[in-house]
Tab-separated table of C-alpha atoms in Angstrom:
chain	number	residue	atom	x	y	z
A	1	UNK	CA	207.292	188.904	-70.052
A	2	UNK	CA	208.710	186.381	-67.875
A	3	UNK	CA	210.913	183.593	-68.905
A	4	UNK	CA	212.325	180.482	-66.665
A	5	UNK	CA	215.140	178.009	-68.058
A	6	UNK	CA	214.464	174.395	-65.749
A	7	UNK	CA	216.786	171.362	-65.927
A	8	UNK	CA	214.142	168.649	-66.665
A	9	UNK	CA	216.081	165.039	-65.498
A	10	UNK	CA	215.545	161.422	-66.785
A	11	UNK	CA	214.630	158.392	-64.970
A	12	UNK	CA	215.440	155.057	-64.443
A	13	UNK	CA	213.512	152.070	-62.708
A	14	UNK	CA	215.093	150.101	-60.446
A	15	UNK	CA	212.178	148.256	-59.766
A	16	UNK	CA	209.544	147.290	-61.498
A	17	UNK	CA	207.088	145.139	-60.507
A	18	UNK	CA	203.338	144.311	-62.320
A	19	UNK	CA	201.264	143.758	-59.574
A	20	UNK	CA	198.053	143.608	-61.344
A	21	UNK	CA	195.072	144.917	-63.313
A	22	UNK	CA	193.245	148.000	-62.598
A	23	UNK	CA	189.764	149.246	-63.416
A	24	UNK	CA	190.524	151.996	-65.639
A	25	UNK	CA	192.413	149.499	-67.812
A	26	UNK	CA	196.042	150.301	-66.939
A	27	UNK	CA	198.405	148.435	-64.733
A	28	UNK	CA	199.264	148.237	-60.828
A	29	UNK	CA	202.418	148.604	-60.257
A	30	UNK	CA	205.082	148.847	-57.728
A	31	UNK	CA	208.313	150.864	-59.330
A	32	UNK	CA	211.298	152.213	-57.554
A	33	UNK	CA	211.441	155.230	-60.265
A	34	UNK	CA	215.466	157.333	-59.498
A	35	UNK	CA	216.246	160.138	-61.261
A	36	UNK	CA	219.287	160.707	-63.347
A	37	UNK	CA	222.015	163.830	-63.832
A	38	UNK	CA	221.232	163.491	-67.855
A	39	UNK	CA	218.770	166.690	-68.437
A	40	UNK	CA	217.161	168.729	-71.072
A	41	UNK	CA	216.781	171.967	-70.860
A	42	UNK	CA	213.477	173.708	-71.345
A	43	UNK	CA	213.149	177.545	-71.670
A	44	UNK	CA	209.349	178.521	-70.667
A	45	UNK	CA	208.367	181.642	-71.478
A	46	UNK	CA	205.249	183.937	-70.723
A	47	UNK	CA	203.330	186.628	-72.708
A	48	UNK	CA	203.391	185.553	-76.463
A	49	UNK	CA	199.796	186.754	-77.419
A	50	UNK	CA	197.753	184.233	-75.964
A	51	UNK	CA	198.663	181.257	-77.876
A	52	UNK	CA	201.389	177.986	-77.103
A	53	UNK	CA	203.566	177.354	-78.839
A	54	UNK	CA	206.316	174.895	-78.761
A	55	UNK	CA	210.033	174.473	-80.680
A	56	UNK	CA	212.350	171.616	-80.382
A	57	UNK	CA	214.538	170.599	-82.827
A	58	UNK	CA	215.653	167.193	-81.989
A	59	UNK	CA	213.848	164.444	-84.491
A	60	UNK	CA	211.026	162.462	-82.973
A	61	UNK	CA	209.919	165.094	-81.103
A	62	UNK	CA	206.577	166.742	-82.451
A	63	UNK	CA	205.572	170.471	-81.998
A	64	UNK	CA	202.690	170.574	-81.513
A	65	UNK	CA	199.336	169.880	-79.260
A	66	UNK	CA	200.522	165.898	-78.824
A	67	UNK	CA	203.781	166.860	-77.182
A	68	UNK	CA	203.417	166.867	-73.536
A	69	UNK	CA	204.751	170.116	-73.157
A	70	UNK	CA	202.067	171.629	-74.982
A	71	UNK	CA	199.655	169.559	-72.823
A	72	UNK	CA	201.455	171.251	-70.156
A	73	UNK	CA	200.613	174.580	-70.737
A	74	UNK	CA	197.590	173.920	-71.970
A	75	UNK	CA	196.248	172.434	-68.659
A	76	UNK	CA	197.603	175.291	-67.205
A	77	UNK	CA	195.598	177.670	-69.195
A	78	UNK	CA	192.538	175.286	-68.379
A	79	UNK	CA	193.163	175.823	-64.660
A	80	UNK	CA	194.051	179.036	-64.143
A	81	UNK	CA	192.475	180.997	-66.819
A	82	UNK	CA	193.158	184.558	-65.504
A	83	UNK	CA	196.311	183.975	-65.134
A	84	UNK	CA	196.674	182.932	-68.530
A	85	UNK	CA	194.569	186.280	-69.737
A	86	UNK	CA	196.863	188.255	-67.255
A	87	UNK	CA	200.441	187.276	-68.575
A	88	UNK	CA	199.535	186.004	-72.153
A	89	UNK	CA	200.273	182.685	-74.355
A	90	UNK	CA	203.319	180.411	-73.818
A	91	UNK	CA	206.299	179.818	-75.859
A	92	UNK	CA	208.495	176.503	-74.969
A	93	UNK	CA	211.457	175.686	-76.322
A	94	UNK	CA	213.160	172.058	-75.440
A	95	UNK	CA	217.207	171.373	-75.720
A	96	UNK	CA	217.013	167.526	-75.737
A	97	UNK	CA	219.959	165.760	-73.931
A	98	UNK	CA	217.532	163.074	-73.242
A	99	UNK	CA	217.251	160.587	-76.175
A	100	UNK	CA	213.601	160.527	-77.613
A	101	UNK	CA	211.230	157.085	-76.740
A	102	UNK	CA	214.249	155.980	-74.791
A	103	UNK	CA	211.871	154.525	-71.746
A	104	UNK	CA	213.482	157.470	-69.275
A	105	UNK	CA	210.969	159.649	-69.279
A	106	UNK	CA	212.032	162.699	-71.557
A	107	UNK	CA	208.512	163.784	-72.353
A	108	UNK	CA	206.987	163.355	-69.028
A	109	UNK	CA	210.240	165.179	-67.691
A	110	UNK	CA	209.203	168.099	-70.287
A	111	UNK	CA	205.729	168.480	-69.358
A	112	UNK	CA	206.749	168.608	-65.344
A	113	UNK	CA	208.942	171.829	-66.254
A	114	UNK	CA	206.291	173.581	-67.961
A	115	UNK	CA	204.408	173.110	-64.927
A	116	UNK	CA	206.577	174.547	-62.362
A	117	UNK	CA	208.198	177.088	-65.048
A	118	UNK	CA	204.583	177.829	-65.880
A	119	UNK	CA	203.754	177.858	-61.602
A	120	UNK	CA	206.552	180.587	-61.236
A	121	UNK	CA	206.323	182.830	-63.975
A	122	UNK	CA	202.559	183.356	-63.309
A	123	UNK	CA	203.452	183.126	-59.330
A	124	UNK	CA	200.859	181.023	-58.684
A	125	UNK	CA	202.252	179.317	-55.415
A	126	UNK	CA	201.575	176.005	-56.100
A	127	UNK	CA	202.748	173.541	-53.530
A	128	UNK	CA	205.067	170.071	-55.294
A	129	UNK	CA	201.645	168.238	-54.071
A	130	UNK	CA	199.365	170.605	-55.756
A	131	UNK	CA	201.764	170.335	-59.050
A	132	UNK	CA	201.993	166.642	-58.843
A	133	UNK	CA	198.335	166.588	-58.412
A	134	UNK	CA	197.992	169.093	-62.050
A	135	UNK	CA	200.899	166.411	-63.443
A	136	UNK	CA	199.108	163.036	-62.870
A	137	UNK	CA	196.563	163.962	-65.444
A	138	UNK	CA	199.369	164.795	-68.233
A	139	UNK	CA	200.769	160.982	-67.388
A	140	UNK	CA	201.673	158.232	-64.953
A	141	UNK	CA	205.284	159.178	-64.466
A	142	UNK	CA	204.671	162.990	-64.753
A	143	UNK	CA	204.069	163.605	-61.002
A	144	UNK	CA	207.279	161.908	-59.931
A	145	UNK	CA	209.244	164.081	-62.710
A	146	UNK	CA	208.031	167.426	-60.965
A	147	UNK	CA	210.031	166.283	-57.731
A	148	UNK	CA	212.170	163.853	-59.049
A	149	UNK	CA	214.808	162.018	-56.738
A	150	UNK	CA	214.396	158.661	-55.528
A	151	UNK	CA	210.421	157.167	-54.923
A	152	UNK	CA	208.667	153.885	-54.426
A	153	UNK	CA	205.719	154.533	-57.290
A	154	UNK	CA	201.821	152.197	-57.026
A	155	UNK	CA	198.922	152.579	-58.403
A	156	UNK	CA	199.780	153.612	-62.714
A	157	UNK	CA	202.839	155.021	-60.897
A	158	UNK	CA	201.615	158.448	-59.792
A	159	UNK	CA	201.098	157.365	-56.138
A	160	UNK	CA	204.593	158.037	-54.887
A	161	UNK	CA	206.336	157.242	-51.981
A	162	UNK	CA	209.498	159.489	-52.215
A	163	UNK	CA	212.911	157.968	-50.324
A	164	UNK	CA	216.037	159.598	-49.351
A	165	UNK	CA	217.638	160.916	-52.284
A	166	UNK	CA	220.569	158.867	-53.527
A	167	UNK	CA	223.344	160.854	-55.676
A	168	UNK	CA	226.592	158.999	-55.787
A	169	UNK	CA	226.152	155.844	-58.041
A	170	UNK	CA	227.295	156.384	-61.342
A	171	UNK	CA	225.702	154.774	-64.454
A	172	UNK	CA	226.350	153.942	-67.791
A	173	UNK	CA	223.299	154.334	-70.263
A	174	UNK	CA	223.383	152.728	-73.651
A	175	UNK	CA	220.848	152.285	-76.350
A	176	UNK	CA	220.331	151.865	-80.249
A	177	UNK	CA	219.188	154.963	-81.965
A	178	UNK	CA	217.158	153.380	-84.214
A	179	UNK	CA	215.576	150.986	-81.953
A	180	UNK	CA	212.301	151.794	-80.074
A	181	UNK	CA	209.395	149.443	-78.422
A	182	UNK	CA	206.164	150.412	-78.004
A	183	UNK	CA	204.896	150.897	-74.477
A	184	UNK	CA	201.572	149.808	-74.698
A	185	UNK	CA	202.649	146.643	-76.488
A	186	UNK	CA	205.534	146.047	-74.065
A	187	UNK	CA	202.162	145.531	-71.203
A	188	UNK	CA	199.830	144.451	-73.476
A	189	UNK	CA	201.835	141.498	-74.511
A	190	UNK	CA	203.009	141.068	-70.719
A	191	UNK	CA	199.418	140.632	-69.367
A	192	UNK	CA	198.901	138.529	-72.524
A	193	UNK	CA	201.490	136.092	-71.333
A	194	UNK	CA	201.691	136.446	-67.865
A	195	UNK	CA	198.807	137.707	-66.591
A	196	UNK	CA	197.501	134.486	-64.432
A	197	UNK	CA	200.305	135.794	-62.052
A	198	UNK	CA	198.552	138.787	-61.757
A	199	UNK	CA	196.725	139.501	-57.873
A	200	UNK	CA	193.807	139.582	-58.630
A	201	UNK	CA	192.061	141.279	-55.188
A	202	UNK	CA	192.528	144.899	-53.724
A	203	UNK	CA	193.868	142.397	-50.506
A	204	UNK	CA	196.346	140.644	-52.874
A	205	UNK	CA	197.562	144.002	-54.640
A	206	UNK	CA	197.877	145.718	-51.280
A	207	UNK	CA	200.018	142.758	-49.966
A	208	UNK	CA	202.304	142.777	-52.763
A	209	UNK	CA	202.555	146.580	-52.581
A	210	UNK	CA	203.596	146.555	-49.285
A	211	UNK	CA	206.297	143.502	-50.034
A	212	UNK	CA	207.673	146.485	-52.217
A	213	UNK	CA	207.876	149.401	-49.524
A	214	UNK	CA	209.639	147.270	-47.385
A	215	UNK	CA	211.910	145.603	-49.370
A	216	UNK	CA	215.711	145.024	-49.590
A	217	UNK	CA	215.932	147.386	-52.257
A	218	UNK	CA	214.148	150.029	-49.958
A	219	UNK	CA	216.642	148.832	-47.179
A	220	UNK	CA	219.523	149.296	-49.555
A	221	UNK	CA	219.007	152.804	-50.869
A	222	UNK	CA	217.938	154.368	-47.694
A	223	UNK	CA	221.355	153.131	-46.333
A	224	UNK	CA	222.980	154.321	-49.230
A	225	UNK	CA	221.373	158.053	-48.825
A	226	UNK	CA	222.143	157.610	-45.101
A	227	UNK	CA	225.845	157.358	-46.249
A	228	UNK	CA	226.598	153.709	-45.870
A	229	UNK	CA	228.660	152.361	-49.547
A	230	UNK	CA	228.382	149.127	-47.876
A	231	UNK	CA	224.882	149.171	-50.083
A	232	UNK	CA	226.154	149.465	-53.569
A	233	UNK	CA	227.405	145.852	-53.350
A	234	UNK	CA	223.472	144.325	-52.661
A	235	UNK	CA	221.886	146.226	-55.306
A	236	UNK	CA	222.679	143.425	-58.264
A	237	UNK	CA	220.270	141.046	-57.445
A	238	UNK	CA	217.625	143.197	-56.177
A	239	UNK	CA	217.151	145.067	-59.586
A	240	UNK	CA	213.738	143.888	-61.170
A	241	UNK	CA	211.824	144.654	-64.415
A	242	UNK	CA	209.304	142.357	-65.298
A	243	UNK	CA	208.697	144.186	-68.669
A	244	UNK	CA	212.151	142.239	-69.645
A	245	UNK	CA	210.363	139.407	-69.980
A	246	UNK	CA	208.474	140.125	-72.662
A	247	UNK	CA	211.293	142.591	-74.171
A	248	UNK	CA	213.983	140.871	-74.066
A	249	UNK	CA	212.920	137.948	-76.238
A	250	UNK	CA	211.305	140.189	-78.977
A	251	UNK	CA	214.235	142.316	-79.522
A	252	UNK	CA	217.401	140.243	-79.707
A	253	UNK	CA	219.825	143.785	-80.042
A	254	UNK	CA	218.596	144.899	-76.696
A	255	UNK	CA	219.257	141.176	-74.863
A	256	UNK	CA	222.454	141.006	-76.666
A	257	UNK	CA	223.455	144.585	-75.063
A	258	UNK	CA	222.198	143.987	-71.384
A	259	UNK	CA	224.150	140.859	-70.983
A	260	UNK	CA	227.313	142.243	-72.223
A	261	UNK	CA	226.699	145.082	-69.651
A	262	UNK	CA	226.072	142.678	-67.000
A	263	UNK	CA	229.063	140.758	-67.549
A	264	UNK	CA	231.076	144.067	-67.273
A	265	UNK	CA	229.352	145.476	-64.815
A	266	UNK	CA	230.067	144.401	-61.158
A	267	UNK	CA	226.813	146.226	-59.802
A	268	UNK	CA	224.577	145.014	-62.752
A	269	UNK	CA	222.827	146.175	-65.306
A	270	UNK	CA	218.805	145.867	-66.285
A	271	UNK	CA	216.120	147.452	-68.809
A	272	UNK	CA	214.559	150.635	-68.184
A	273	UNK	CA	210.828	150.705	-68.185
A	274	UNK	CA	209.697	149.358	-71.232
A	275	UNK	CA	213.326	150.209	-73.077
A	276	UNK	CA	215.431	150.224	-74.921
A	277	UNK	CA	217.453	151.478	-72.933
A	278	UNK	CA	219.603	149.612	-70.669
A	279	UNK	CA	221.946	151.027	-67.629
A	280	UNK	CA	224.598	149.493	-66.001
A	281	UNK	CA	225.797	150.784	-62.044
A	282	UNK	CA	229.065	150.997	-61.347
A	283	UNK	CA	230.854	152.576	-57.893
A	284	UNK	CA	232.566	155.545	-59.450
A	285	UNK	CA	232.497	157.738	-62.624
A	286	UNK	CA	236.032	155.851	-63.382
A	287	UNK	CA	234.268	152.684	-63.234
A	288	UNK	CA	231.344	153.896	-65.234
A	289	UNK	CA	234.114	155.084	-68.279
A	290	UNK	CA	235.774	151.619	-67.967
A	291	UNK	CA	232.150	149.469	-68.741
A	292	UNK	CA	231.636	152.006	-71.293
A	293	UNK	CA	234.913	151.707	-73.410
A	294	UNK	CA	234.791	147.905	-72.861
A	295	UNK	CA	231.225	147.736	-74.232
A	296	UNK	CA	231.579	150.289	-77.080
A	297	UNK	CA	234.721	147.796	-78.144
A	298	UNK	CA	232.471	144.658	-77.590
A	299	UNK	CA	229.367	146.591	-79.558
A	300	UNK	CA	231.127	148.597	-82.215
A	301	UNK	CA	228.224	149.595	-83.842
A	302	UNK	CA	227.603	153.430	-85.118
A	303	UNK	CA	223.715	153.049	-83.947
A	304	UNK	CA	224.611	152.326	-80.804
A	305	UNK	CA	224.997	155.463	-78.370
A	306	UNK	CA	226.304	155.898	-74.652
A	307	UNK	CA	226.372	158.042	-72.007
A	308	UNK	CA	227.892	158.312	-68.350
A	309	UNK	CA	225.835	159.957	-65.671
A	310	UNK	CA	224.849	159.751	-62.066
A	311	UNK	CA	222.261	159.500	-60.082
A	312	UNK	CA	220.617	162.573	-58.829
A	313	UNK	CA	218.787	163.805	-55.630
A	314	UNK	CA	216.812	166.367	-57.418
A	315	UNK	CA	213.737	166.664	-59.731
A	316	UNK	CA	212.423	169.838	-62.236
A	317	UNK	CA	214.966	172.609	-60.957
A	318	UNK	CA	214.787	176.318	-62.444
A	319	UNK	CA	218.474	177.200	-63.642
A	320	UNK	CA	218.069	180.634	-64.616
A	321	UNK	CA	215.190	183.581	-64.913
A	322	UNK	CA	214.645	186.805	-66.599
A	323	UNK	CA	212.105	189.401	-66.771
């Protein structure tokens, strides 16, 4: 029996822009997707009689076959069925750190470290490209989870361009525990209302893509990972998330709490993915305790939780083993 304890990160988006619609019903996009220190834990273990099973015991997070760590294994078994035979079922068990339908990827995050816990204990070999490959059928944002770091993300978001990693910007992360918005409302309702500014041709969509890739915000982070601080300063205007939009004006508590941060903020603060989240960027982990006291003050309400991180260079990362 072998069992593998990974570090499964958040995400953020720095970036996100709707480019357009796709065939298969789902979105274009262009995304700058970064991941984040703030990490669950998830203990994958090998050999339990040929069934999955999953335990986690934060609330809002199911245990069974809808939880994307489940999937996880279960598209593992699918694939490599001798493998599965050879070292038996799986047992999972998730530590959330992550808040639940936060918009920074917990699940996804999940289901990318049963993957490459799943990839080791049965010593597969899988390459990242062969894992992100297995992970783009769990989810858009599952193949950039398995190798985390910084990325320019097309296509539903599993085409990924990874960029230098970026680790020193702090953040403060703040959102209502209560509060949650629906994903596939948040686009719905943004193609509903803003979809004659969608491109419209594989030309136009290309075009816009490639606007993305070469960027300011591109510019800006690869000088930040190249060293140069000089960066942090440009990154407030060049944050984008179109899904605010739409968002913003439907849930007045999560406007209310992104403009405060902004204000205290002096890199800025946006929306991540379809919320309710909201970050803030500050230039040190001082800074970052400062915007959070100051908000928590402004905001004093007992629904509404924070947290202080950084960014982080690193995706799905195995923390400990045993036999």
């Amino acid at each position: 029996m072998k069992s593998y304890s990974l570090r499964s990160p958040a995400k953020i988006n720095l970036y996100l822009e709707i480019v357009g619609d796709r065939p298969d019903g789902f979105h274009e996009l262009a995304t700058v997707f970064q991941s984040i220190d703030l990490a669950d834990l998830v203990h994958v273990r090998s050999g339990m009689q040929g069934v999955i099973q999953v335990e986690c015991a934060a609330e809002g997070v199911p245990n069974d076959a809808s939880n994307l760590a489940y999937r996880a294994a279960a598209l593992m078994s699918e694939r490599f069925p001798e493998a599965f035979a050879k070292f038996g079922g799986v047992a999972i068990e998730i530590e959330k750190r992550i808040p639940v339908a936060a918009g920074l990827a917990g699940g996804s995050g999940n289901g990318a470290a049963v993957l490459v816990g799943l990839d080791l204990a049965w010593g597969l070999g899988l390459t990242q490209g062969e894992l992100q490959e297995l992970a783009a059928e769990l989810g858009s944002d599952v193949p950039f989870c398995v190798g985390g770091g910084t990325a320019l993300a097309t296509g539903r978001g599993e085409v990924l361009d990874p960029l230098a990693g970026v680790d020193q910007v702090w953040l403060v992360l703040a959102k209502y525990r209560s509060l949650g918005v629906s994903t596939p409302w948040a686009y719905q309702t943004y193609r509903a209302q803003f979809g004659a500014e969608y491109a419209r041709t594989p030309e136009a969509q290309a075009a816009r893509h490639t606007a993305a890739k070469s960027g300011p915000l591109v510019r800006s982070l690869q000088a930040l990972a190249a060293g140069d601080r000089a960066g942090l300063s440009a990154l407030r205007p060049l944050l984008r998330n179109d899904l605010e939009r739409v968002v913003l004006p439907a849930h007045p508590q999560i406007a209310q709490l992104r403009d405060l941060l902004d204000r205290l903020a002096p890199l800025g603060a946006m929306m991540s993915g379809s919320g309710p989240s909201v970050f803030a960027l500050a230039e040190s982990a001082s800074q970052a305790q400062e915007i959070q006291a100051a908000a928590r003050s402004a905001l004093p309400d007992p629904d509404l939780e924070f947290w202080v991180t950084q960014f982080s260079a690193a995706g799905i990362r195995p923390v400990n083993q045993s036999v």
